[in-house]
Amino acid sequence: MSLKDVNWGPLLTPSKPLSTNENGFISSERQELALQRLSQFNMARAEAWRYTSLKRIVQLKLMSDAQQTEPNWQLSFNEEAIKASSASMLLNSKLRIISLSELAKQNRDQLAEQAFVWIEQQFAQDETMHDLHSLHYRDGLVVIVEAGQDAGELCINMKREKSQVSAQSAIANTLQIDSRNIWFYLAEDAALKVIESFETEQGLQNHTQLSLTSMYLSKNSKLDYVRSQEQSRGNEQTSLHLGRVAATVYAEANLSLTSLNLGSDLCRLELDISLEESQARADLSGLYLGSSDVLLDQHLTLKHKAPSCRSSQSFKGALGAKSRGVFTGRVIVSQGAFDTVAEQNNPNLLLSESAKAVTRPQLEIYNDDVECSHGATVGQLDEDALFYLRARGLDEAAALRALTSAFVGEIRETLPKQNLKRALDSSLKQSLGLELELNEAEEWIDWELISANI
Amino acid sequence: MLEIKDLHVSVAGGTEIIKGLNLSIPAGEVHAIMGPNGSGKSTLSYVLAGHEGYEVTQGSITYMGQDLLAMDASERAQSGVFLAFQYPVEIPGVQNGYFLRSIVNAQRVSQGEPELNPVEFMKKVKEVLKLVKLEPNMLKRSVNEGFSGGEKKRNEVLQMALLAPKLCVLDETDSGLDIDALRIVGHGVDALKGPERSFLVITHYQRLLDHVVPDKVHVLQGGRIIHSGDKNLALELEERGYEWLIEGQS
């Protein structure tokens, strides 16, 4: 089958046909294979994509490659901005940031070679999102942390501004597609904090974010990863986010992941975490906020492959208007994975009668020595708590605000940056009409300190 | 202060629980309500606070000359009705200090007064913390979450002291307290007594009434007050139980 023979949706028309071949990374063969697989969409994929219609996605018209522009990339390392020109390769004693094309070309030392082989393996997977990425491949970013180093904090923001696509936005139903792939490779005993964010300017429509984030945590390494996604919404499902976060966690390594899903017309987020060796640990949490008629589809797969691994998942949905939230939480505990502890929690708060939450815990356990718990709820605010607040003189609206704020507050507290908290606050206000009760100023109150000074 | 006349209350759409209750509490008085389980004591407290799960089918409640039943829960609270809950609700994620300041400010705004800023509020709350022997760090915790039984009840008295209500309804505030906690709570409530403030103390036991001495004691049974007396009635009930009164009824 050649590329020309396939009459599939426009999303499956490679946006840079074969040109990426030049950097020696995504080959034409890989693109053809992706096409083949995507056109032979099988049942397993159909089940995984039950709530997000791939068919719908592939029918959307994309801008021709010539019209595509690059979004703004902002990188900062330990609070210091990294200039775009130096982003292709930044080296210090602790970490390197290098473009995937550079990595493919250069003479690689042992660590770089390991990272490169891993990335190649990832792209070789029979996996829908990798296939989509192969077709819409843009140069990736590789972050390597040296063994034994605590590299600090890296912020990666991708922002799409209206002016960047103003000429093209007039073309109805034509999607700007921003594709990015990022690879974190942590050597043994390494540590890194990452904040990855996606934003679009208000009012931007016809926009797709296609994102791939992959992590390799070598023995006893530690990665704190926060992901924040927000897109300006259009009228007819024209802002799409298709994201995948995959992590492979080796012995005694520790992954902490927080996901904020603050809005798109359609958001599909896949999390695929694999605990490969004993005593690996993953703590995953997330919040998704739904408004108008958006669909937020979280699809999580967590594999316990080795003994004595720990995992926790806490994903919360707050859904207003006619929005729909889906959480599929699949936990697979393999035969040899004794002494497994896996917790899963998915409370959903429905803030309107038309909002809908689907929660699908799926536990597949193939041995006895396992402690798995899962809890999923779909409901309104706690009536007793509402009455308690009202019986203290808060009016109903204030009581509702306080409780909704409390529902999202738990995850808000864990956010490492003020700007993330602000993004969440403004999203709450816009999406759900909620002024968060705990505003920024309130957080500054240190009751004990005030108390001591009076 | 409070005038309840021929009150009939049902669980919304269901069984009648209060069946013709009359009660009058003048300003400055402490009235205790005792009675066996299921007699309607907690229902009465919820009805006074404005819980929508109960339906008043007959009768009236007049509070400070106003029709209490025409007001919703928050309006009642703002106008000075306070219910100390038997089971204070845990509200994870709402910081206690923030919550306390919100309720104080909600009340102030309803009375046309300016809101207190955190420092002004702290000045106010600091004294009250001492009264109920709570540490300022409890302001940082979530409302009632992980509080011991004693801390929860002391937090109720703390709120009562902050809001300075006119009518205080204490629903089994002594339940689940050890002797020390009971003394602290009893002392806290006693300190709030005043000529303009009335108390309705619902309890099973005499012990709280040692600290908060009632002007009158009523026995609630089958949704009605079947007997009233002075503080000595509580002592007598402690000794003899309710049987003799109930038998006298039937």
mmCIF file of C-alpha atoms in Angstrom, chain A residues 382 384-385 387-396 402-403 405-407 409-410 413 437-438 442 445-448 450-454, chain B residues 50-52 73-74 77-78 82-83 85 89 91-95 97-99 101 103 106 118 121-123 126 136-137 140 144 156 159:
data_model
loop_
_atom_site.group_PDB
_atom_site.id
_atom_site.type_symbol
_atom_site.label_atom_id
_atom_site.label_comp_id
_atom_site.label_asym_id
_atom_site.label_seq_id
_atom_site.Cartn_x
_atom_site.Cartn_y
_atom_site.Cartn_z
ATOM 1 C CA ASP A 382 -22.757 16.694 49.890
ATOM 2 C CA ASP A 384 -25.113 17.600 54.826
ATOM 3 C CA ALA A 385 -22.143 19.843 54.220
ATOM 4 C CA PHE A 387 -26.769 22.475 55.149
ATOM 5 C CA TYR A 388 -23.982 22.891 57.671
ATOM 6 C CA LEU A 389 -22.605 25.898 55.810
ATOM 7 C CA ARG A 390 -26.039 27.427 55.338
ATOM 8 C CA ALA A 391 -26.854 26.894 58.997
ATOM 9 C CA ARG A 392 -23.848 29.107 59.692
ATOM 10 C CA GLY A 393 -25.219 31.913 57.581
ATOM 11 C CA LEU A 394 -23.631 31.365 54.181
ATOM 12 C CA ASP A 395 -26.209 31.732 51.453
ATOM 13 C CA GLU A 396 -26.737 28.853 49.077
ATOM 14 C CA ALA A 402 -17.124 26.784 49.030
ATOM 15 C CA LEU A 403 -17.814 23.095 48.513
ATOM 16 C CA SER A 405 -13.697 24.924 45.720
ATOM 17 C CA ALA A 406 -13.026 22.286 48.330
ATOM 18 C CA PHE A 407 -13.561 19.538 45.779
ATOM 19 C CA GLY A 409 -8.843 22.378 46.366
ATOM 20 C CA GLU A 410 -7.067 19.168 47.172
ATOM 21 C CA GLU A 413 -2.827 22.661 46.872
ATOM 22 C CA GLU A 437 -13.321 30.775 47.434
ATOM 23 C CA LEU A 438 -9.716 30.282 48.347
ATOM 24 C CA GLU A 442 -6.140 33.825 51.217
ATOM 25 C CA ILE A 445 -2.642 33.809 55.485
ATOM 26 C CA ASP A 446 -0.508 32.059 57.986
ATOM 27 C CA TRP A 447 -2.834 31.916 60.919
ATOM 28 C CA GLU A 448 -0.167 30.967 63.384
ATOM 29 C CA ILE A 450 -0.726 36.342 62.620
ATOM 30 C CA SER A 451 -1.643 34.839 65.927
ATOM 31 C CA ALA A 452 1.906 35.149 67.209
ATOM 32 C CA ASN A 453 2.082 38.797 66.220
ATOM 33 C CA ILE A 454 -1.094 39.971 67.840
ATOM 34 C CA GLY B 50 -34.280 25.281 58.779
ATOM 35 C CA HIS B 51 -33.443 21.838 57.436
ATOM 36 C CA GLU B 52 -35.453 21.157 54.277
ATOM 37 C CA ALA B 73 -31.493 28.267 56.887
ATOM 38 C CA SER B 74 -28.987 30.992 56.103
ATOM 39 C CA ALA B 77 -28.416 31.914 61.030
ATOM 40 C CA GLN B 78 -27.829 35.516 60.018
ATOM 41 C CA PHE B 82 -27.489 28.901 65.983
ATOM 42 C CA LEU B 83 -27.561 25.113 65.980
ATOM 43 C CA PHE B 85 -24.755 20.054 65.628
ATOM 44 C CA VAL B 89 -20.075 17.790 59.402
ATOM 45 C CA ILE B 91 -15.808 19.359 55.096
ATOM 46 C CA PRO B 92 -12.540 18.256 53.533
ATOM 47 C CA GLY B 93 -10.784 20.978 51.599
ATOM 48 C CA VAL B 94 -12.420 23.937 53.334
ATOM 49 C CA GLN B 95 -9.914 25.465 55.700
ATOM 50 C CA GLY B 97 -9.896 29.522 59.515
ATOM 51 C CA TYR B 98 -11.273 30.534 56.178
ATOM 52 C CA PHE B 99 -14.641 28.994 57.014
ATOM 53 C CA ARG B 101 -13.978 34.141 58.785
ATOM 54 C CA ILE B 103 -19.374 32.894 58.411
ATOM 55 C CA ALA B 106 -21.521 36.704 56.047
ATOM 56 C CA PRO B 118 -7.620 38.414 58.395
ATOM 57 C CA PHE B 121 -10.533 38.417 62.409
ATOM 58 C CA MET B 122 -7.553 36.837 64.116
ATOM 59 C CA LYS B 123 -7.804 39.312 66.972
ATOM 60 C CA LYS B 126 -7.830 34.472 69.405
ATOM 61 C CA PRO B 136 -4.495 28.424 66.431
ATOM 62 C CA ASN B 137 -3.195 25.593 64.239
ATOM 63 C CA LYS B 140 -5.289 25.583 59.201
ATOM 64 C CA ASN B 144 -13.907 19.209 61.394
ATOM 65 C CA GLU B 156 -19.075 24.216 67.467
ATOM 66 C CA GLN B 159 -18.465 29.166 66.099
#
